C-alpha positions as MATLAB code, in Angstrom:
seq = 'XXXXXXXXXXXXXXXXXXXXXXXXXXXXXXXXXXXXXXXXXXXXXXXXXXXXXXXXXXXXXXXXXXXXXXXXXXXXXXXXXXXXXXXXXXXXXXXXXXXXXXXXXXXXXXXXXXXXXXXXXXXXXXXXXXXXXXXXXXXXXXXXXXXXXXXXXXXXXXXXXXXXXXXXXXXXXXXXXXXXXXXXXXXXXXXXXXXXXXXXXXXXXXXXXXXXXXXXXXXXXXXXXXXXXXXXXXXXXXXXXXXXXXXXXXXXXXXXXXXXXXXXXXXXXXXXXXXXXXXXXXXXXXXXXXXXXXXXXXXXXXXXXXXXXXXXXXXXXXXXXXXXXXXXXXXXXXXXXXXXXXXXXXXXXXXXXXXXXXXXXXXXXXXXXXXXXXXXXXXXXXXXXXXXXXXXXXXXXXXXXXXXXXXXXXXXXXXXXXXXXXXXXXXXXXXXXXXXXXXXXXXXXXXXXXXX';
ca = [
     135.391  -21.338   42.865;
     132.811  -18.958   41.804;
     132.077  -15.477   42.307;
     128.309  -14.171   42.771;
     127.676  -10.755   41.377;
     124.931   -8.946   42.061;
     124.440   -5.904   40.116;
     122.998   -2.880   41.692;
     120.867   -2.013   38.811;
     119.216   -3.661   35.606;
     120.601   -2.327   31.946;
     118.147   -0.398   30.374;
     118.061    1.748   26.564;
     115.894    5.428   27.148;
     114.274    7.008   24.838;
     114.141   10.558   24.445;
     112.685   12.832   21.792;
     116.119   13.756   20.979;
     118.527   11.173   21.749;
     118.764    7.588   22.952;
     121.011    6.052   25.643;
     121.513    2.420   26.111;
     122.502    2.233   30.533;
     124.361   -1.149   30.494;
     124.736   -2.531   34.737;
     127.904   -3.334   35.661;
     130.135   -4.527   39.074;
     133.244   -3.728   40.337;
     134.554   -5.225   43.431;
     137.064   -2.800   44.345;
     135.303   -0.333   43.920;
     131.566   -1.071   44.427;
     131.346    1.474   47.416;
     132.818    4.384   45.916;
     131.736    7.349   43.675;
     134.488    7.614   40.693;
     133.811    9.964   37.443;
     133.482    8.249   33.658;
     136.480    7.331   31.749;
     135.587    8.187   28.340;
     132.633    9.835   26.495;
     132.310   10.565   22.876;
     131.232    9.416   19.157;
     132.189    6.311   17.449;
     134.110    7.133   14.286;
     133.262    3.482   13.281;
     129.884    2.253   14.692;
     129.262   -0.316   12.039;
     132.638   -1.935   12.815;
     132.588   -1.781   16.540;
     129.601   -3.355   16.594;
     130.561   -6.317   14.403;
     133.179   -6.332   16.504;
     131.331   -6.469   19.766;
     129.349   -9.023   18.251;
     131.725  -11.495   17.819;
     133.481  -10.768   20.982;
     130.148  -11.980   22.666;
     130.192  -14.458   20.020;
     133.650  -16.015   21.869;
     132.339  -15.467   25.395;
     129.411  -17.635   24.424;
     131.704  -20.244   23.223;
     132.221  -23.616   25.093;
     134.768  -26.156   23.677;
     134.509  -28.087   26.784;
     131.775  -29.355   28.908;
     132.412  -26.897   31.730;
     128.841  -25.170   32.276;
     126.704  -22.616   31.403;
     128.087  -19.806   29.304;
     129.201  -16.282   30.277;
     129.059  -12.592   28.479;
     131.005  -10.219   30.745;
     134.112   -8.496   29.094;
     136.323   -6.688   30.827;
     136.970   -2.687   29.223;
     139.546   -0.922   29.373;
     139.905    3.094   28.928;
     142.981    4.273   28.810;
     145.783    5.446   26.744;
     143.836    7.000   24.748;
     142.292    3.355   23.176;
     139.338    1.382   24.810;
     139.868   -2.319   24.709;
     137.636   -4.892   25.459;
     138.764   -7.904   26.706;
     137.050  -11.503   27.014;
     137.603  -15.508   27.194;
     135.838  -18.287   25.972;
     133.259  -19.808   28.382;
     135.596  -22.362   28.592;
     138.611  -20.402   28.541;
     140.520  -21.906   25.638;
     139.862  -18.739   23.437;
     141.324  -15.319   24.470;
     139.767  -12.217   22.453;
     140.410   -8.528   22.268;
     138.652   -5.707   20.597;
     140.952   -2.342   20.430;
     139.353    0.797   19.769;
     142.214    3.215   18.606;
     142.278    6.931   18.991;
     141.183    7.588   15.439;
     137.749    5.773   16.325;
     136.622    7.677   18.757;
     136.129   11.508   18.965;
     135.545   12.517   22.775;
     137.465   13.083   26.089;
     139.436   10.490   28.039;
     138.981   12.035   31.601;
     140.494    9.411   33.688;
     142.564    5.731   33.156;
     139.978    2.899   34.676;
     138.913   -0.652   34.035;
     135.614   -2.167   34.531;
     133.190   -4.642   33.624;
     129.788   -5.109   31.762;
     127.196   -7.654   31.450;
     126.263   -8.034   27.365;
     122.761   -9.663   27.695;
     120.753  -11.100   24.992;
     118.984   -7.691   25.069;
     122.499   -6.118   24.518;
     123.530   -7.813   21.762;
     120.133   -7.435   19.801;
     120.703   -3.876   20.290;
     124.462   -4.320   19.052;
     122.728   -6.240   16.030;
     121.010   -3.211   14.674;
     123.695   -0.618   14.234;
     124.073    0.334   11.070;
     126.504    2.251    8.821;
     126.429    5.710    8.927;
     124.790    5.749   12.120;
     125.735    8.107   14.962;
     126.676    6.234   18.291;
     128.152    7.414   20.875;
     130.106    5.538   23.916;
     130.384    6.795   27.737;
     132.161    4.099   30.323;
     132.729    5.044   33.897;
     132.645    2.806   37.293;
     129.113    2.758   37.337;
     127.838    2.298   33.912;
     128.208    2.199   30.078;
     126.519    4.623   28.055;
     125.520    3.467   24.509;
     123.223    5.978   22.736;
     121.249    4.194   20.133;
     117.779    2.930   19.032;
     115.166    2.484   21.343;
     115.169   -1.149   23.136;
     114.307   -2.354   26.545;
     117.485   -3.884   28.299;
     117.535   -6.012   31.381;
     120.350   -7.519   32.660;
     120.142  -10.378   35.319;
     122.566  -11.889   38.148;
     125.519  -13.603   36.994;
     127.865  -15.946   38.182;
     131.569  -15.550   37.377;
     134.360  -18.320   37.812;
     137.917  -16.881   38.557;
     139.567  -19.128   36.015;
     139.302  -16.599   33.280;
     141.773  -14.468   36.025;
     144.347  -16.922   35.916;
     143.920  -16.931   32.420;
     144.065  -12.828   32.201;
     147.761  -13.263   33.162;
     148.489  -16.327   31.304;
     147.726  -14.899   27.710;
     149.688  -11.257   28.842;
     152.792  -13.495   29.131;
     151.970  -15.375   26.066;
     151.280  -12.120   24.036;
     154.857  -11.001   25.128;
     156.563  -14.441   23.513;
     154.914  -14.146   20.172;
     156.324  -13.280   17.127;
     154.851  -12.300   13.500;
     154.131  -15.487   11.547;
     152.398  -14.154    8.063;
     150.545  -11.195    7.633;
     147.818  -11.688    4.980;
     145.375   -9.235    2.902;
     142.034   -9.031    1.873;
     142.344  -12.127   -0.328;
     144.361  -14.102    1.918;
     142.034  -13.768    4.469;
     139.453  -15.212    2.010;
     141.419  -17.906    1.174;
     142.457  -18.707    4.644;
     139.362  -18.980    6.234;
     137.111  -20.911    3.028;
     140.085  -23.733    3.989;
     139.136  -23.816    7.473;
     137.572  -27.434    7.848;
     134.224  -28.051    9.318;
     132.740  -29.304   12.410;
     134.805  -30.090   15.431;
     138.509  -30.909   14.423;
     140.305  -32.940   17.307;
     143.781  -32.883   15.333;
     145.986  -30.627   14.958;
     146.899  -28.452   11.435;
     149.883  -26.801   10.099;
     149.253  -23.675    8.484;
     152.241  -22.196    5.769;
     152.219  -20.524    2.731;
     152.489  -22.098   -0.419;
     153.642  -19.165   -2.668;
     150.826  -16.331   -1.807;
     148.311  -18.815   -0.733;
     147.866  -19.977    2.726;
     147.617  -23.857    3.128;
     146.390  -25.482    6.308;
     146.913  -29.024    6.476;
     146.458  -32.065    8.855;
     150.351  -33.224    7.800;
     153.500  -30.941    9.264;
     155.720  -29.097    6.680;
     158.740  -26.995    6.638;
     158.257  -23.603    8.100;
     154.436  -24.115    8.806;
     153.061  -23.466   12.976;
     150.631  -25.664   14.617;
     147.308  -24.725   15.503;
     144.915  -27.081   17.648;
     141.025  -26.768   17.924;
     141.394  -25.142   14.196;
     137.748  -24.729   14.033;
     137.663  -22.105   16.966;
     138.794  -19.738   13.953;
     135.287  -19.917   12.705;
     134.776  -17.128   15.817;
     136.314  -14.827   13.391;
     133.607  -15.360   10.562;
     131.874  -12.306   10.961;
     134.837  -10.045   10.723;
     136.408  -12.191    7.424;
     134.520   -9.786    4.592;
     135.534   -6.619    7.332;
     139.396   -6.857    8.035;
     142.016   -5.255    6.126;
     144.703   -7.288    6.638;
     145.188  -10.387    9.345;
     148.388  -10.761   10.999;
     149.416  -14.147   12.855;
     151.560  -14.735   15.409;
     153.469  -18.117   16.579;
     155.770  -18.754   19.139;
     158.503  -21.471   19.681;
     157.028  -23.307   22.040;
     153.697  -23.764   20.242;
     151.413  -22.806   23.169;
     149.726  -20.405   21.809;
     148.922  -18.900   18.285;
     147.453  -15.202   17.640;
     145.028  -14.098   14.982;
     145.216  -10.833   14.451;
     142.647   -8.703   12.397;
     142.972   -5.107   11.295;
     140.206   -2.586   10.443;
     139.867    0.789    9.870;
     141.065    2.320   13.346;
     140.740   -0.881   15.545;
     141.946   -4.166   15.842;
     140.707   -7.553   16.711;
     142.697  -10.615   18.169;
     141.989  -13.992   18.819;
     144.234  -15.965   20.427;
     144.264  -19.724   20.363;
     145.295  -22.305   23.613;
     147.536  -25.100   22.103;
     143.963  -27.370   22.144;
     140.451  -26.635   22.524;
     140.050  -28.792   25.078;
     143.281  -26.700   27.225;
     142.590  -23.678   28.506;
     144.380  -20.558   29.263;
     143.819  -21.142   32.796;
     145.596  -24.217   33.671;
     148.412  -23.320   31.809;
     151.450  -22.392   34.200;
     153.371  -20.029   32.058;
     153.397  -17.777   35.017;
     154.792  -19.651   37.731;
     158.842  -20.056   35.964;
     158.594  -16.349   36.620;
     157.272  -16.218   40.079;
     160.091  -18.735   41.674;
     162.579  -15.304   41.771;
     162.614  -12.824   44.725;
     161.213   -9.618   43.109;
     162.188   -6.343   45.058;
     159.032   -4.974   46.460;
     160.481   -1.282   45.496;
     160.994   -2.704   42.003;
     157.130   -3.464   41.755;
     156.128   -0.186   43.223;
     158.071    1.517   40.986;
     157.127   -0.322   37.814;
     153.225   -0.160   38.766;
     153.325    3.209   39.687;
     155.013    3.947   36.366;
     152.619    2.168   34.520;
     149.644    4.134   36.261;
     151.224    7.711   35.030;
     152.164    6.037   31.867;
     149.531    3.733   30.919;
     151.345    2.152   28.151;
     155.108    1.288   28.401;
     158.104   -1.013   27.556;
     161.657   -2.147   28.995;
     162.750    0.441   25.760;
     161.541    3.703   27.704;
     164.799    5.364   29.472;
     162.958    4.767   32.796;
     163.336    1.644   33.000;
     166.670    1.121   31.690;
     168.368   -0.033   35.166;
     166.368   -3.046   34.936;
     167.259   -6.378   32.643;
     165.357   -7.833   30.450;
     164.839  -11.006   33.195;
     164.146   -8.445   36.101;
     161.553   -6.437   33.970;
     159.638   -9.711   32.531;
     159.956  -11.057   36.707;
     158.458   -7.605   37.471;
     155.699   -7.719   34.621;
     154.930  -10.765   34.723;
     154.057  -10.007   38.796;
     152.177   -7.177   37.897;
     150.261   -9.081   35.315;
     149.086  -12.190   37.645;
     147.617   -9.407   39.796;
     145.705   -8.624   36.915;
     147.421   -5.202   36.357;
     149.074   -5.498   32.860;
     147.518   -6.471   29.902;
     149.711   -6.675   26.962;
     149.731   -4.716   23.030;
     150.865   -7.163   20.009;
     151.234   -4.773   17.409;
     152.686   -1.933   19.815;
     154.834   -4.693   21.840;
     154.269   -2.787   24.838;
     152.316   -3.366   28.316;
     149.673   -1.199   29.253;
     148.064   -1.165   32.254;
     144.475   -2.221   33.759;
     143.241   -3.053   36.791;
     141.081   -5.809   36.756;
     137.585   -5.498   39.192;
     138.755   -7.641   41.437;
     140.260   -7.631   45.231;
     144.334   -8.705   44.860;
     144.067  -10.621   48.095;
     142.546  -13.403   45.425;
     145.058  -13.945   43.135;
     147.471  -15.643   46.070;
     144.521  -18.636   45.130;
     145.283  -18.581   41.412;
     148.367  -20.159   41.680;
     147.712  -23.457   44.097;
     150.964  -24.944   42.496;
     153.420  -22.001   43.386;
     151.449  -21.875   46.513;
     151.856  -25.569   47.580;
     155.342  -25.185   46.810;
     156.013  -22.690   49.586;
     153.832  -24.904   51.712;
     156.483  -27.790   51.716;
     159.308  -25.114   51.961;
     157.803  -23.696   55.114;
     157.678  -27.208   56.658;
     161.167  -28.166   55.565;
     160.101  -31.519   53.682;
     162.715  -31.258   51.717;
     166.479  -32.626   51.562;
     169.242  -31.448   49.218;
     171.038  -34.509   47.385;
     173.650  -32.317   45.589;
     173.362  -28.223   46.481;
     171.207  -26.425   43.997;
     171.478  -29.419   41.387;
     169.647  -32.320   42.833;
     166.908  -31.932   46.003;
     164.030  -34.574   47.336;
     160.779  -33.256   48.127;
     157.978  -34.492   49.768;
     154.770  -35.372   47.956;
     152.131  -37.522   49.242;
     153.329  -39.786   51.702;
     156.708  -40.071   49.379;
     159.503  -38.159   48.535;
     160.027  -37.463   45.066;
     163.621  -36.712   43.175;
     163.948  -33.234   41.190;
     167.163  -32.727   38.645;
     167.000  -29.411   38.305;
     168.353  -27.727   35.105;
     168.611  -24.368   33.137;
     167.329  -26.327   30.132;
     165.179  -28.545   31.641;
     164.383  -29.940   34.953;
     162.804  -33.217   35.596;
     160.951  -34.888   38.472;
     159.596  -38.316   39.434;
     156.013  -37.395   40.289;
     152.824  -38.424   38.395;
     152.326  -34.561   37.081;
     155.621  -34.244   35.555;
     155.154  -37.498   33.651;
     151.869  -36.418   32.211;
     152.664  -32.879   31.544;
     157.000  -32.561   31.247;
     157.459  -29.183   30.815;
     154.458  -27.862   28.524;
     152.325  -26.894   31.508;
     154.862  -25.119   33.850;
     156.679  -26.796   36.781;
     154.860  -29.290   39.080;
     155.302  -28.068   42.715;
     158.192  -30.088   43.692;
     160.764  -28.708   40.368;
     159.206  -24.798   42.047;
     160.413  -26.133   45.289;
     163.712  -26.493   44.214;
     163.791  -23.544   41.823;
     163.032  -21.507   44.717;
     165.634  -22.746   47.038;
     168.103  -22.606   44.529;
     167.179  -18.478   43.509;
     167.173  -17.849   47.519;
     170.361  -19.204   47.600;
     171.660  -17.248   44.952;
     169.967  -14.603   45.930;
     171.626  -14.655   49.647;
     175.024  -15.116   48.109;
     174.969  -12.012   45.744;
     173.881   -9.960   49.230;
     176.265  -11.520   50.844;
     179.273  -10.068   47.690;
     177.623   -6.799   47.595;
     178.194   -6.715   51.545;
     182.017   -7.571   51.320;
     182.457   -5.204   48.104;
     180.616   -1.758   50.282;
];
């Protein structure tokens, strides 16, 4: 499914005698009929790096590790909290990058939280590609445009068509971000090191990076404490930011879904994160849907997205949200962040919140597994073989025999045997998740009841 967006205006870059300012078009369907004021104006602390950084943001948008189409160049930004960040996938959505712009870099006025998004053109990026150091730039994003003040250019920015799979993938890598956990952090030479070992050309097997004393080893052979990390040569992305980065920190998580690169620069920070293969994207995975099979309290959502509006960055650790458990408040997030209104901070390990330009009654779409699971619910093809333990659900034309499990459940269709567990549940185990939490659900109402 694609999206057709039709900007209301073309980018340009004005020239005055005294100052230049780059207009870059931009679309936001929420909000494409009304008149809101800018987010943030003011002076980049760190042109030269913001624009390297910008650079190879566009660099990852452009990027197409599977034969899916044409490629795409519209990040999302984010003002608020006092940071901008600039969010972006792959054109193939197996690559999820994110360009923070901390307080310290910028000198100016937040005036109001918002989120919205801009086209970076060829034009754009040429202009990008001639800041220089020492240079003064300034930044003004708003609704209805961003404001780059620089050299004098002609910018024209052209129709574009969107696909909502980098959406599903917006939530995917929020809940992702949330289950990582440091790996190594590496300096200046490290970095070096690390990326002149990165092989070349298109790598189809995996590698195991570790640390053999104070070097960093990646290797096509497994070895004690060392993570995985498919499509290795998507790190060539980072190239451009190698000879510019402090330090690098990397993440890893259990399951080996996803890995985080992590680079840190004077008063920003960049982060790639990696699918589990370049040829899986963010989109299909179904990390969301384990948390979308409990009944969330709409009062509990309310409150949290309300509190992350007046907030704008938070975590379960704030005294506010202390009557909640850790399961409740990832259920809640985790809600909050398929309807694309949480993103989520590595370094600060906290949420913050953005609302993506797009209309929620999409995002029911997003999710055609969880969805097709309450399909078969609704029409009762279903049977219980032992209560909340064992059910049969009805695929196509057959029923189909779910174990279900804490651990690990199991079922007897075709997705299930191609996918287990790495992928999320396959309709049928959500069928019977769901039953089972309504159940319990119904029985804890039913104890509250007796104990009033």
């Amino acid at each position: 499914m694609n999206i057709s967006y039709q900007y209301s205006q073309v980018s340009s870059l004005k020239k005055t005698e005294k100052e230049s300012r780059l207009f870059l078009a931009h679309f936001n369907e929420e909000y494409s009929q009304a008149e809101t004021p800018c987010f943030f104006w003011g002076k980049l602390n760190n042109p030269y790096l913001v624009a390297r950084s910008l650079l190879t943001l566009s660099k990852v948008v452009a990027a197409n590790y599977m034969p899916l189409g044409s490629s795409l160049r519209d990040p999302v930004i984010t003002a608020g909290g006092n940071k901008l960040r600039l969010e972006a996938f792959s054109s193939c959505c197996s690559v999820y990058a994110k360009v923070d712009l901390l307080p310290a870099s910028l000198d100016g006025d937040f005036l109001q939280q918002g989120t919205t998004n801009v086209d970076f053109n060829t034009e754009m990026i040429s202009a990008l590609s001639k800041i220089r150091k020492n240079e003064e730039v300034f930044f003004s994003i708003g609704e209805k445009d961003f404001v780059l003040q620089k050299d004098n250019n002609s910018v024209v920015e052209k129709k574009v068509s969107l696909p909502l799979r980098w959406i599903k993938g917006m939530a995917t890598v929020q809940i992702l971000a949330s289950e990582l956990t440091p790996f190594l952090k590496l300096d200046k030479l490290q970095i070096q090191l690390l990326f002149r070992s990165v092989p070349k050309g298109n790598i189809n097997d995996d590698y195991h990076l570790s640390l053999r004393g104070r070097r960093p080893n990646l290797s096509p052979v497994k070895s004690p404490k060392s993570i995985c990390i498919g499509g290795v040569h998507r790190l060539r992305l980072l190239d451009g930011l190698v000879n510019l980065a402090d330090s690098l920190t990397i993440y890893a998580m259990e399951t080996e879904n996803a890995t985080a690169f992590e680079f840190q620069m004077k008063n920003m920070r960049f982060t790639l994160m990696l699918s589990r293969s370049f040829w899986r994207g963010f989109s299909g995975e179904g990390t969301v849907l384990s948390y979308l099979v409990d009944d969330v309290p709409d009062t509990w959502l309310d409150k949290l997205d309300n509190y992350a509006k007046i907030h704008e960055e938070f975590s379960l650790k704030d005294n506010h949200l202390q009557e909640l458990s850790t399961t409740d408040f990832k259920n809640v997030a985790t809600r909050l962040a398929s309807m694309g209104l949480l993103g989520f901070d590595l370094t600060d390990q906290v949420y913050y919140y953005r609302k993506l330009p797009f209309k929620m009654n999409r995002i029911e779409s997003l999710n055609p597994r969880y969805k097709n699971a309450l399909k078969i619910i609704n029409k009762g093809d279903y049977k219980w073989l032992v209560k909340n333990k064992e059910i049969e659900v009805k695929g196509s034309g057959h029923y189909h025999k779910v174990v279900l499990s804490k651990e690990k459940s199991k079922c007897t269709c075709t997705w299930y045997a191609s996918h287990q567990n790495e992928r999320g549940d396959c309709k049928h185990i959500l069928v019977g998740k769901i039953l089972k939490n309504k159940e319990q659900t119904e029985i804890e109402k039913i104890i509250e009841e007796l104990e009033l």
